[in-house]
Coordinates of C-alpha atoms in Angstrom, one line a residue:
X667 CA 111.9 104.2 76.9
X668 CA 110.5 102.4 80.1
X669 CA 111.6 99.6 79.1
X670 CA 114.9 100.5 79.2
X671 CA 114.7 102.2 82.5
X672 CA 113.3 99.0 83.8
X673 CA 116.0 97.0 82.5
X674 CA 118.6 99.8 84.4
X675 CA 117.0 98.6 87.6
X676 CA 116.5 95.1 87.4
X677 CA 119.7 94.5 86.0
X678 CA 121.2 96.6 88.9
X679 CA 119.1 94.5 91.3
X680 CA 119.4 91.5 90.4
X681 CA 122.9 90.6 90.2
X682 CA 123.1 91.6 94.0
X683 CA 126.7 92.6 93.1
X684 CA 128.3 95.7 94.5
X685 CA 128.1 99.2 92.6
X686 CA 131.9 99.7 92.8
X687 CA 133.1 96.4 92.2
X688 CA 135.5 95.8 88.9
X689 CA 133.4 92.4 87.9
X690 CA 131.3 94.4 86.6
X691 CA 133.3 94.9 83.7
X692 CA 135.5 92.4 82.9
X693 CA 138.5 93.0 81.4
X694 CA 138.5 91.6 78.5
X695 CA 135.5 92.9 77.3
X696 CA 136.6 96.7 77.6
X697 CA 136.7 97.3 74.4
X698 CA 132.9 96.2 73.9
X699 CA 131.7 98.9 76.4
X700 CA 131.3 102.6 75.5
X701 CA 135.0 104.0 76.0
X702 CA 133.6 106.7 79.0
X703 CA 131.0 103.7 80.4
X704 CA 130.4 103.6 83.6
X705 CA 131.6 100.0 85.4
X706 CA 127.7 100.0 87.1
X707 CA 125.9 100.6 83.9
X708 CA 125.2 97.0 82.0
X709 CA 125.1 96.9 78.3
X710 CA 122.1 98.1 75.8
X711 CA 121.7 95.1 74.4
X712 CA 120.9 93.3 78.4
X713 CA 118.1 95.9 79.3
X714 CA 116.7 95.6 76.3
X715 CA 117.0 91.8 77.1
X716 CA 115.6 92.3 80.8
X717 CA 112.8 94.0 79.5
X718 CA 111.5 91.8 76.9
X719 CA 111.5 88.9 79.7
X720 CA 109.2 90.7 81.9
X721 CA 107.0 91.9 79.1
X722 CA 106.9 87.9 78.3
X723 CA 105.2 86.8 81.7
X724 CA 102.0 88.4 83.8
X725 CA 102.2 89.5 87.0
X726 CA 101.6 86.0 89.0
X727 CA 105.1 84.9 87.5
X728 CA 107.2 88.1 87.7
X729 CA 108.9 86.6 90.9
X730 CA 109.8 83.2 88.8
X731 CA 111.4 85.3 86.1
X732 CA 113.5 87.5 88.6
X733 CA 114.7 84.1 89.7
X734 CA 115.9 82.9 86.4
X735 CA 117.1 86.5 85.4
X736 CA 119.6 86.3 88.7
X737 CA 121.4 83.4 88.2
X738 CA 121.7 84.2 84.3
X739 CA 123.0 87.3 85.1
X740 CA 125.0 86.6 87.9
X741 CA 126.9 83.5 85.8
X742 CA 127.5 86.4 83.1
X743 CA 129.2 87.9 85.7
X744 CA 131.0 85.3 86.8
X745 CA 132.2 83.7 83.7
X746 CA 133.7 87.7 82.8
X747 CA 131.5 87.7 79.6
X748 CA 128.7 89.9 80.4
X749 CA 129.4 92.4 77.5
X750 CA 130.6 89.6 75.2
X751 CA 127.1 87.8 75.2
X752 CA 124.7 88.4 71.7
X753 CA 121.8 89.7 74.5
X754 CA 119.7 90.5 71.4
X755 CA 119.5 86.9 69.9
X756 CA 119.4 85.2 73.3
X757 CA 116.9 82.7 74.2
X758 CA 114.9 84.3 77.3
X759 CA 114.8 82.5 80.4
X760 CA 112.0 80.3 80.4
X761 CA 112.4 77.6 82.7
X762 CA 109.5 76.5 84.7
X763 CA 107.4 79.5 83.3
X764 CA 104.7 79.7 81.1
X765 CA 104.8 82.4 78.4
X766 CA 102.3 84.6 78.2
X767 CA 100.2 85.2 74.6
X768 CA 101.0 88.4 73.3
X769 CA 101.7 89.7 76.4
X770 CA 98.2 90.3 78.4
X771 CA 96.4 87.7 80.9
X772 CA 93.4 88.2 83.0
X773 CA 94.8 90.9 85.0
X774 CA 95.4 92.8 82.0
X775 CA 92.4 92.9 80.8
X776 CA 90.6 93.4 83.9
X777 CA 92.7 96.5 84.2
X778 CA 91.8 97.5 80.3
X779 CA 87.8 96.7 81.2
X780 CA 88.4 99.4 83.9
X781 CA 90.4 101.9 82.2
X782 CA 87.6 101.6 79.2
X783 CA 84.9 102.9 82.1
X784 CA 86.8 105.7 83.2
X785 CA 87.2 106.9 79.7
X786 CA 83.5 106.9 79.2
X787 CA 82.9 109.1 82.1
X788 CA 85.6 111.4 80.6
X789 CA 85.2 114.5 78.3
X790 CA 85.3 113.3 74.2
X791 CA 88.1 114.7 72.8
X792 CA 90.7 113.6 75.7
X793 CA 88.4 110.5 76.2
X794 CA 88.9 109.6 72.2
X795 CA 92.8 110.8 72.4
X796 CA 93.3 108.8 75.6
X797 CA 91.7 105.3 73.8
X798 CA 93.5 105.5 71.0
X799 CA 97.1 106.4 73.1
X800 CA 95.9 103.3 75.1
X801 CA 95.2 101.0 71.5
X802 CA 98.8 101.9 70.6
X803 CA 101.2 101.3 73.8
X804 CA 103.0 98.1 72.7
X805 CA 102.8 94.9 75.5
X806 CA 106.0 95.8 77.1
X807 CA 105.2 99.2 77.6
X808 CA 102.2 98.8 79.2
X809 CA 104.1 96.1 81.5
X810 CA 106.8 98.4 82.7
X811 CA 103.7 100.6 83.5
X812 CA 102.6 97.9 86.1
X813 CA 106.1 96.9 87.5
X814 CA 107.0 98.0 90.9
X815 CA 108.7 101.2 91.2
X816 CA 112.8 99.8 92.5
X817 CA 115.2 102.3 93.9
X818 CA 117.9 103.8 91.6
X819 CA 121.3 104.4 92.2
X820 CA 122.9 107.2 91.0
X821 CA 124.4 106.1 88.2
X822 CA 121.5 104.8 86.7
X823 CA 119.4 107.8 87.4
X824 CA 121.8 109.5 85.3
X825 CA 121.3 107.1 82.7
X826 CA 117.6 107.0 82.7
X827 CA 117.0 111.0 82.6
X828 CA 119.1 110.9 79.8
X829 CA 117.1 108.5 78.0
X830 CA 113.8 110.1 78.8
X831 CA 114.7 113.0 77.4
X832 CA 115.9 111.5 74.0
X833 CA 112.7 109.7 73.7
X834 CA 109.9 110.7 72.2
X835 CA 106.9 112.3 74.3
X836 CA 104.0 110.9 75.1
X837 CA 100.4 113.0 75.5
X838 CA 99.1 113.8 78.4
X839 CA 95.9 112.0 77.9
X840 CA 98.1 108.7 77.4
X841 CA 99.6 109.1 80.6
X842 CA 96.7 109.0 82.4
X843 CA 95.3 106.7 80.9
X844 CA 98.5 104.4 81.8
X845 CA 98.1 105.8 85.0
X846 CA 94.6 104.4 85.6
X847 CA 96.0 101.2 84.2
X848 CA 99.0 101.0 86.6
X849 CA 96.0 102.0 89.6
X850 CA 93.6 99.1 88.2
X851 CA 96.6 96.3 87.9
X852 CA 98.1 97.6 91.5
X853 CA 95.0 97.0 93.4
X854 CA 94.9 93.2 92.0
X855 CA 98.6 92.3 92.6
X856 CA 99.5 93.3 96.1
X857 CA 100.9 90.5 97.0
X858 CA 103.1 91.0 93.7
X859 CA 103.9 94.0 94.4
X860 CA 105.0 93.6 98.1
X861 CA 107.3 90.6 97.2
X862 CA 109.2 92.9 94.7
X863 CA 109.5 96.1 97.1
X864 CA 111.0 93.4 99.5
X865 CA 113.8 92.2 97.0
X866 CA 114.6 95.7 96.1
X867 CA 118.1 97.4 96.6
X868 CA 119.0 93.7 97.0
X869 CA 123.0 94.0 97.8
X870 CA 122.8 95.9 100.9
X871 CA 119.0 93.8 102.0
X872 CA 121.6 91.0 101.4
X873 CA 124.5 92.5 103.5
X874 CA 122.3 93.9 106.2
X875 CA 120.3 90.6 107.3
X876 CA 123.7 88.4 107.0
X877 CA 125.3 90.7 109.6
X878 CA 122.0 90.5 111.6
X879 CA 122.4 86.4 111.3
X880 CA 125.6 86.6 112.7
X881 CA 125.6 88.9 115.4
X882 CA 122.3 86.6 116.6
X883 CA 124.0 83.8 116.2
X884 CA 127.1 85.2 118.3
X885 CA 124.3 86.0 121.6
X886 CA 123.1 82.4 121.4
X887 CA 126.5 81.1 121.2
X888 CA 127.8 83.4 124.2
X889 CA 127.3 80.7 127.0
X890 CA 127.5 77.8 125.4
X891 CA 129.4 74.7 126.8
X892 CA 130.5 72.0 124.6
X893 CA 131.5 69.4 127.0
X894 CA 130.0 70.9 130.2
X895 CA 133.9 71.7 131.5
X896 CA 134.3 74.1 134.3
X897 CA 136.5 75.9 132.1
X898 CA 134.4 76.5 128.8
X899 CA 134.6 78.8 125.9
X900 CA 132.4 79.5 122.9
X901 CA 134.0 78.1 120.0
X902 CA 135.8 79.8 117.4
X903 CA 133.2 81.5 114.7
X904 CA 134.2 81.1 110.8
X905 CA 134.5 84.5 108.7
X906 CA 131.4 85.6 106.8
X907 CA 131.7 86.9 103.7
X908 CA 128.6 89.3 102.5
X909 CA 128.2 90.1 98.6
X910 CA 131.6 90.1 96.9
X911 CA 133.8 92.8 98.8
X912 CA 132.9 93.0 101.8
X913 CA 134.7 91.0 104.8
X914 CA 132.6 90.6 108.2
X915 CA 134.7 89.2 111.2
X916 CA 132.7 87.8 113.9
X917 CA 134.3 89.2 117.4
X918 CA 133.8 86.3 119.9
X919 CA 135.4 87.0 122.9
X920 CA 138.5 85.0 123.2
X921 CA 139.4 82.0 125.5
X922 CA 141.3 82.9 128.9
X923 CA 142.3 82.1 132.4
X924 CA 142.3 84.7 134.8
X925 CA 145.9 85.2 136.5
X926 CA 144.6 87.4 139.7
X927 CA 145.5 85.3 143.4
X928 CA 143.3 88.0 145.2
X929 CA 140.1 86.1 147.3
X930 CA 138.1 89.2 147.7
X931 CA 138.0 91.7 144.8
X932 CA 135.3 95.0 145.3
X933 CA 132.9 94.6 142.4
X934 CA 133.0 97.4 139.3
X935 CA 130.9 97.3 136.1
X936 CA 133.2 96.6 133.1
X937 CA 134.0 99.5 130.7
X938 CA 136.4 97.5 128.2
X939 CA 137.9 94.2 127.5
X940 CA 138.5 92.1 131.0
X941 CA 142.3 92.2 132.2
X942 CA 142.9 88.7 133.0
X943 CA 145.7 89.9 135.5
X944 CA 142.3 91.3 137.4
X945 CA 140.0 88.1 136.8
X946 CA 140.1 85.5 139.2
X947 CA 140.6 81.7 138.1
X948 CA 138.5 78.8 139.0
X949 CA 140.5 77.6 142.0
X950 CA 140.6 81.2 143.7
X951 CA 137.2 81.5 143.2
X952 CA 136.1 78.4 144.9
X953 CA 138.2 79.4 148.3
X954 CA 136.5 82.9 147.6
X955 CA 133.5 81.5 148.2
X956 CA 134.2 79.6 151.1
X957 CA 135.9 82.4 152.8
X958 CA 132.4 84.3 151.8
X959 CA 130.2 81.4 153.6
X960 CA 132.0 82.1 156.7
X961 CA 132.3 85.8 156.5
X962 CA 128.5 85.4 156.3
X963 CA 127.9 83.2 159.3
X964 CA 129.9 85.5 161.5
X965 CA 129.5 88.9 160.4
X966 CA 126.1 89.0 158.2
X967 CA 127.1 92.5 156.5
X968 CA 124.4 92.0 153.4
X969 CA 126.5 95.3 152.3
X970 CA 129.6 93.8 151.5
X971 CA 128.8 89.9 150.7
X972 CA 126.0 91.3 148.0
X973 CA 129.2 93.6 146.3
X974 CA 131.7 90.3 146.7
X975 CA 129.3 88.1 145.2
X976 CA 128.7 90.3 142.2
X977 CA 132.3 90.4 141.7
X978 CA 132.7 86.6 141.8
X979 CA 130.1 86.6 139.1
X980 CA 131.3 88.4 136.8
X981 CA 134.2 86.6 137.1
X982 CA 133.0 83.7 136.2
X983 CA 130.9 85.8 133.1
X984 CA 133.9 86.6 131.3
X985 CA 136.0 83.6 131.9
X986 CA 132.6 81.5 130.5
X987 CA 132.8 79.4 133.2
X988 CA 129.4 77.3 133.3
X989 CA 129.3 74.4 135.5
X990 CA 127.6 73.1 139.2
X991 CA 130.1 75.8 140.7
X992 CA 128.4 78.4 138.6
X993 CA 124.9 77.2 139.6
X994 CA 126.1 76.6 143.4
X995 CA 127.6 80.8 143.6
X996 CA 123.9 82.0 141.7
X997 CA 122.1 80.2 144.1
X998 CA 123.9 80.8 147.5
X999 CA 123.8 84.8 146.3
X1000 CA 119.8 84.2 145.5
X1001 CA 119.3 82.7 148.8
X1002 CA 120.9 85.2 150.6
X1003 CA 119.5 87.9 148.8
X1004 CA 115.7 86.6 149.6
X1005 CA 116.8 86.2 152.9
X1006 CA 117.7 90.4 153.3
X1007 CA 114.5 91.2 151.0
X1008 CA 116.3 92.1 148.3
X1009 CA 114.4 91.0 145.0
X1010 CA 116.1 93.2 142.5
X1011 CA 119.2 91.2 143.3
X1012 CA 117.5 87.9 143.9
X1013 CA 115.8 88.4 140.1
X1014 CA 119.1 88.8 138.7
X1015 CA 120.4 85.7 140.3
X1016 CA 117.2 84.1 139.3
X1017 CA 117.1 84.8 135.4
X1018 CA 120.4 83.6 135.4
X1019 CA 119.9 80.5 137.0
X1020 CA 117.0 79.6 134.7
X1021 CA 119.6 79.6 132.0
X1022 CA 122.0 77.4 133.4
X1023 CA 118.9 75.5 134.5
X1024 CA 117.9 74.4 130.9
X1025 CA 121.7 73.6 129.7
X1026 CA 120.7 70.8 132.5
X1027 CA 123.6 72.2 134.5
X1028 CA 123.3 70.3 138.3
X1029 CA 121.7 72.4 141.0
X1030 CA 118.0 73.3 142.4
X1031 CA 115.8 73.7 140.2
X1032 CA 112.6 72.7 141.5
X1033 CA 113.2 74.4 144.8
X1034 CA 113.8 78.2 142.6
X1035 CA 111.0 77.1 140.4
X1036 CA 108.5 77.2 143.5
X1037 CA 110.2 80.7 144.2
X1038 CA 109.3 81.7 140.8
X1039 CA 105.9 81.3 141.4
X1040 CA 106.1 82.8 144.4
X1041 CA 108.0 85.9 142.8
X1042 CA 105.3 86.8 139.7
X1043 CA 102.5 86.2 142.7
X1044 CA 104.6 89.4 143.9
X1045 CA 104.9 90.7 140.5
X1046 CA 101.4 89.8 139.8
X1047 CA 103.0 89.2 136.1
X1048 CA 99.5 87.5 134.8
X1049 CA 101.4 86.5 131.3
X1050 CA 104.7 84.7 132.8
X1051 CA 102.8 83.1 135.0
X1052 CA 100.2 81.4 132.4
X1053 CA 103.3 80.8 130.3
X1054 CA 105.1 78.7 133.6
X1055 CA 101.7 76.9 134.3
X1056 CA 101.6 75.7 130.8
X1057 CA 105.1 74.1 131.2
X1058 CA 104.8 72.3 134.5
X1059 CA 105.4 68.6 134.5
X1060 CA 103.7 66.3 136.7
X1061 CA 106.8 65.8 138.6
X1062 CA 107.3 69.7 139.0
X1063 CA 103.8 69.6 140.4
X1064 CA 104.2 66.2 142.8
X1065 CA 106.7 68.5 144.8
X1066 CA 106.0 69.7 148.0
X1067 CA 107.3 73.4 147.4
X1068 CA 106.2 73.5 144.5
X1069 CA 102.2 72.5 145.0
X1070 CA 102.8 74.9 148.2
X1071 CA 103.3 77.8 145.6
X1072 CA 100.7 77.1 143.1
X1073 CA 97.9 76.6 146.7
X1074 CA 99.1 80.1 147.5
X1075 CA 98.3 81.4 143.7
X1076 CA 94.7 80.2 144.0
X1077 CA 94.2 81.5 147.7
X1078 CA 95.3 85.1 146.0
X1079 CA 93.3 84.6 142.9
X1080 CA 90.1 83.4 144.8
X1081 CA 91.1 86.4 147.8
X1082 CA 90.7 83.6 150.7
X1083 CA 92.6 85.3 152.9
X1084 CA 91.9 82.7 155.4
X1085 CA 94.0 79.7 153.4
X1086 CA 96.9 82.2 152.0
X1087 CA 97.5 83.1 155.9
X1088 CA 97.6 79.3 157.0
X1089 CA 99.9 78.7 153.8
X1090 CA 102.1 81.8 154.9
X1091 CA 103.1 80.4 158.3
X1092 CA 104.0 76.9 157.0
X1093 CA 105.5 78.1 153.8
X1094 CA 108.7 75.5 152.9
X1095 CA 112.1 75.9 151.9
X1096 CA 112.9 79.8 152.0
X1097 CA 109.4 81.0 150.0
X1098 CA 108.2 82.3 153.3
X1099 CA 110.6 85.6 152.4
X1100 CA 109.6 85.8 149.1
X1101 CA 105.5 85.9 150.4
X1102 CA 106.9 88.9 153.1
X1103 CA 107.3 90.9 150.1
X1104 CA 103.4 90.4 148.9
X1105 CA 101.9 89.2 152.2
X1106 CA 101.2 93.0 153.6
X1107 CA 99.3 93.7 150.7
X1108 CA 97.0 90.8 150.8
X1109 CA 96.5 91.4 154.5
X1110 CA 95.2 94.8 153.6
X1111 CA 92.5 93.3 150.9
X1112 CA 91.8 90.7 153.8
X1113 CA 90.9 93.9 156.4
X1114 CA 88.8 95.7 153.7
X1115 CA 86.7 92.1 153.1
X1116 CA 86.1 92.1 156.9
X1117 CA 85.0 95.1 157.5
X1118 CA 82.7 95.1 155.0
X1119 CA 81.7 91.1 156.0
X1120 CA 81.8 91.8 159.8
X1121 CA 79.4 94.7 161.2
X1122 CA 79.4 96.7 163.8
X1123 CA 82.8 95.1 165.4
X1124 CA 85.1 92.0 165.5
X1125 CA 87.7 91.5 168.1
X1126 CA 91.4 92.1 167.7
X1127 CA 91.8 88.3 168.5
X1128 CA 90.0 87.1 165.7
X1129 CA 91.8 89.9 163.2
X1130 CA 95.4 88.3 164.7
X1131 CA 94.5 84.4 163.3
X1132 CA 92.6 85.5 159.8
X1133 CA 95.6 88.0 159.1
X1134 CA 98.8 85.7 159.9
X1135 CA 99.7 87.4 163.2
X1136 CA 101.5 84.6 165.5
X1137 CA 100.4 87.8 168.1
X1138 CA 97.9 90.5 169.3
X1139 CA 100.9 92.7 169.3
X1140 CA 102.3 92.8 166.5
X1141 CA 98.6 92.7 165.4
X1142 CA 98.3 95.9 166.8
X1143 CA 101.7 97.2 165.4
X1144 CA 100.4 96.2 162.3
X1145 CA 97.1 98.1 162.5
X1146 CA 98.3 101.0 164.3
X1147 CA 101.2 101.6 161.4
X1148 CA 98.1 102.2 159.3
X1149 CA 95.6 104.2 161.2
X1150 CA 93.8 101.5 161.7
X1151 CA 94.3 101.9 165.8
X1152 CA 91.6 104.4 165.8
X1153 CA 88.9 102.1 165.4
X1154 CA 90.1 99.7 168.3
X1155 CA 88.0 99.7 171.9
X1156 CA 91.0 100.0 174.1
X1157 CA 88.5 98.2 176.8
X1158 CA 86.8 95.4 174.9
X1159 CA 90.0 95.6 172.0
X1160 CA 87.2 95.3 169.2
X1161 CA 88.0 96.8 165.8
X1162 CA 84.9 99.1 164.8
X1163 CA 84.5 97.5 161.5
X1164 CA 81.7 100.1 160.4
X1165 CA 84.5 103.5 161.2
X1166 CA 87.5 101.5 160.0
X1167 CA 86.1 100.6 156.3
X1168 CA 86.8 103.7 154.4
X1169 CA 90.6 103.4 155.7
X1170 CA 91.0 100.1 154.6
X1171 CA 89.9 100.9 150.8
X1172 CA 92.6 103.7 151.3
X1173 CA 95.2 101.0 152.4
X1174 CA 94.2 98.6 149.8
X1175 CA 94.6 101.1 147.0
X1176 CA 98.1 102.1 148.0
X1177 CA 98.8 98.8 148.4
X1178 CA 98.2 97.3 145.4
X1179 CA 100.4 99.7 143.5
X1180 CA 102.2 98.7 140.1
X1181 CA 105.3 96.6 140.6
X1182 CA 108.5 96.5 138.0
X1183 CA 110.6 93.9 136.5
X1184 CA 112.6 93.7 139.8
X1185 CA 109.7 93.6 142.2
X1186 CA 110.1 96.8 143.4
X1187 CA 107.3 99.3 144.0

């Protein structure tokens, strides 16, 4: 009986064919199969078959035998004769296995050693029945006892209750002791076991991780560029096909040219397909962007050239448009954003760039690399930036910006204030705005070293050069916007440094807050 119920799942497994479809059954061979038969149920005579080759092998080769059992199966199918074939007198699939004598190896009989302890420590009468049940279950029995328990459809659910109940029962004593046997052989084929619990329901497994492939396959291909045009497009994807009935189209979005003449276009997040009689084309968008540069130099509303440049982006997104134009609009928005302090759009233009970067589009990229260290300095992101360190060349590192950025990391990892202040002031390039957004919070941990270093008082000269002030005013500002003013001698302008300590642990700790992805607070 369980060897029939094993062969209703293996066979259903196996052939990774779908439940519904008519190959099942070919026509032909109608008049073979039971007249009310199910399409999904397989012959007698191949369960029967399916079970005699697993009782043939141990556990170690169970994973070669599903191998052979699949394509003998699945060339049944195939060829249409699956309920024409003599199952009964066939030859079992062999090939590359080694047949197991009558049906036990070493695992076996580890697993009999231990069921024969257990018994002993049982009561006589069930320990005597239990022995002798054991004695008498037959090779394959005891091997569909071991297999891997493999999801049923419906169909052959239906099909194996009714088969249980026409068999005959079995005692309860044999049943645990086949239990203890299944325990015994489970412990010593995990691996086994785990290998056959992934293969299971293997149709829709095979279905599921196709459609996976392609739709991973479709966000690699998104911006690639063939030829490096200005006007690219990701090539066409060929049809997948998954089992035998099921059709999977790949929906890559297809090649167009805007048709808008408009130069400026207010920015709005997509909701559906681009209209290409909204999108602007590649020759609007390059007078676009020089009406933008000029707008900038005259009127410097961040406001609106942050929401025009946006919308010249996306643009460009949906049109697939990857070129030195791309890289030049990404990096203009990048600069301008650093320049207004705004690092959530500044990251944005940033990731992007890094992509465009490594399809060895023209541009900048050792100056926005030095800004990248720069920015997870900010971020204090301890994991990119061991991952970026690991990748520098020794070019990347001969460059001025760059070494710059990486002197200012070890100034903030060793906390000498007195070098990160002197790098602050000559910072290169446009890296002096991305250090604004983390050099207030070093200047607090600089104030709390001092006033613990420097007792009783220092004098507000002294605090102007060791915390970046080009002033003693807007040394002051500084102090007095965090109730640091207190402490000052208004007659000798000495910071107490003794009174002032406890404050500066308070600033420090607010200071040195968490920061997100964008390098916000």
């Amino acid at each position: 009986m369980k060897n029939a119920t094993k062969a209703d799942n293996i066979s259903t497994k196996k052939t990774a064919m779908p439940l519904n479809s008519s190959a099942s059954i070919p026509p032909g061979a109608a008049s073979k199969s039971p007249a009310n038969a199910n399409p999904a149920v397989w012959p007698d005579s191949l369960k029967a078959y399916v079970g005699r080759c697993f009782a043939s092998v141990g556990p170690s080769q169970r994973g070669a035998m599903e191998k052979n059992l699949k394509k003998v199966i699945t060339s049944a199918i195939e060829a249409g004769n699956l309920w024409a074939i003599d199952w009964d007198t066939r030859e079992l699939p062999l090939d590359g296995i080694k047949a197991v004598d009558d049906g036990e190896d070493k695992l076996e009989k580890l697993a009999k050693d231990k069921t024969n302890r257990a018994d002993t420590m049982s009561n006589g009468n069930a320990n005597k029945a239990a022995v002798v049940a054991k004695r008498n279950i037959s090779p394959a029995l005891s091997a569909s006892y071991k297999s891997t328990p493999i999801t049923f459809t419906k169909s052959d659910e239906q099909y194996s209750t009714t088969n249980r109940q026409a068999s005959s029962p079995v005692s309860k004593a044999t049943k645990r002791s086949a239990k203890w046997d299944q325990r015994s052989v489970e412990l010593e084929t995990t691996d086994d076991n785990s290998k056959r619990k992934k293969t299971s329901s293997y149709a829709e497994t095979y279905q599921g991780s196709n459609i996976e492939k392609v739709k991973k396959e479709k966000r690699l291909r998104r911006f690639d560029s063939p030829s490096g045009n200005e006007n690219t497009t990701t090539p066409a994807t060929t049809p997948d096909y998954v089992g035998s009935a099921t059709f999977v189209q790949d929906n890559e979005p297809e090649k167009f040219v805007g048709r808008s003449t408009q130069l400026e276009k207010k920015y709005l997040r997509l909701t559906s397909a681009p209209d290409p009689e909204t999108v602007r084309p590649l020759h609007i968008l390059r007078q676009t962007l020089d009406l933008l540069k000029q707008k900038w130099k005259s009127e410097r509303n961040y406001a609106y050239i942050c929401d025009q440049f946006k919308s010249m982006r996306q643009d460009l997104t949906v049109q697939l448009i990857q070129n030195e134009f791309t890289v030049n609009v990404y990096e203009i928005h990048a600069r301008i954003a650093l320049e207004n302090g705004d690092l959530g759009e500044y990251n944005q233009c940033q990731t992007q760039l890094r992509s465009l970067y490594e399809r060895d589009i023209p541009g900048h990229p050792i100056e926005f690399l030095a800004y990248r260290i720069l920015y997870l300095i900010h971020t204090r992101n301890r994991s990119d930036m061991n991952d970026l360190l690991i990748e520098l060349t020794d070019e990347q590192k001969a460059d001025f910006a760059v070494a710059h950025a990486l002197q200012v990391r070890g100034a903030v990892t060793d906390q000498d204030y007195h070098a990160l202040m002197r790098l602050y002031l000559s910072a290169p390039n446009m890296g002096g705005y991305i250090m604004d957004s983390f050099i207030d919070r070093e200047r607090h941990g600089a104030l709390e070293i001092i006033c613990k270093a420097f007792r009783p008082d220092v004098p507000l000269r002294f605090l102007t050069d060791e915390i970046g002030f080009e002033s003693d005013k807007a040394s002051y500002e500084f102090l007095e916007k965090h109730a640091l003013h207190q402490f000052i001698d208004e007659s000798s302008l000495r910071l107490r440094t003794k009174d002032a300590y406890a404050t500066t642990q308070n600033n420090r700790t607010t200071a040195f807050k968490k920061i997100d992805i964008k390098g916000q607070i």
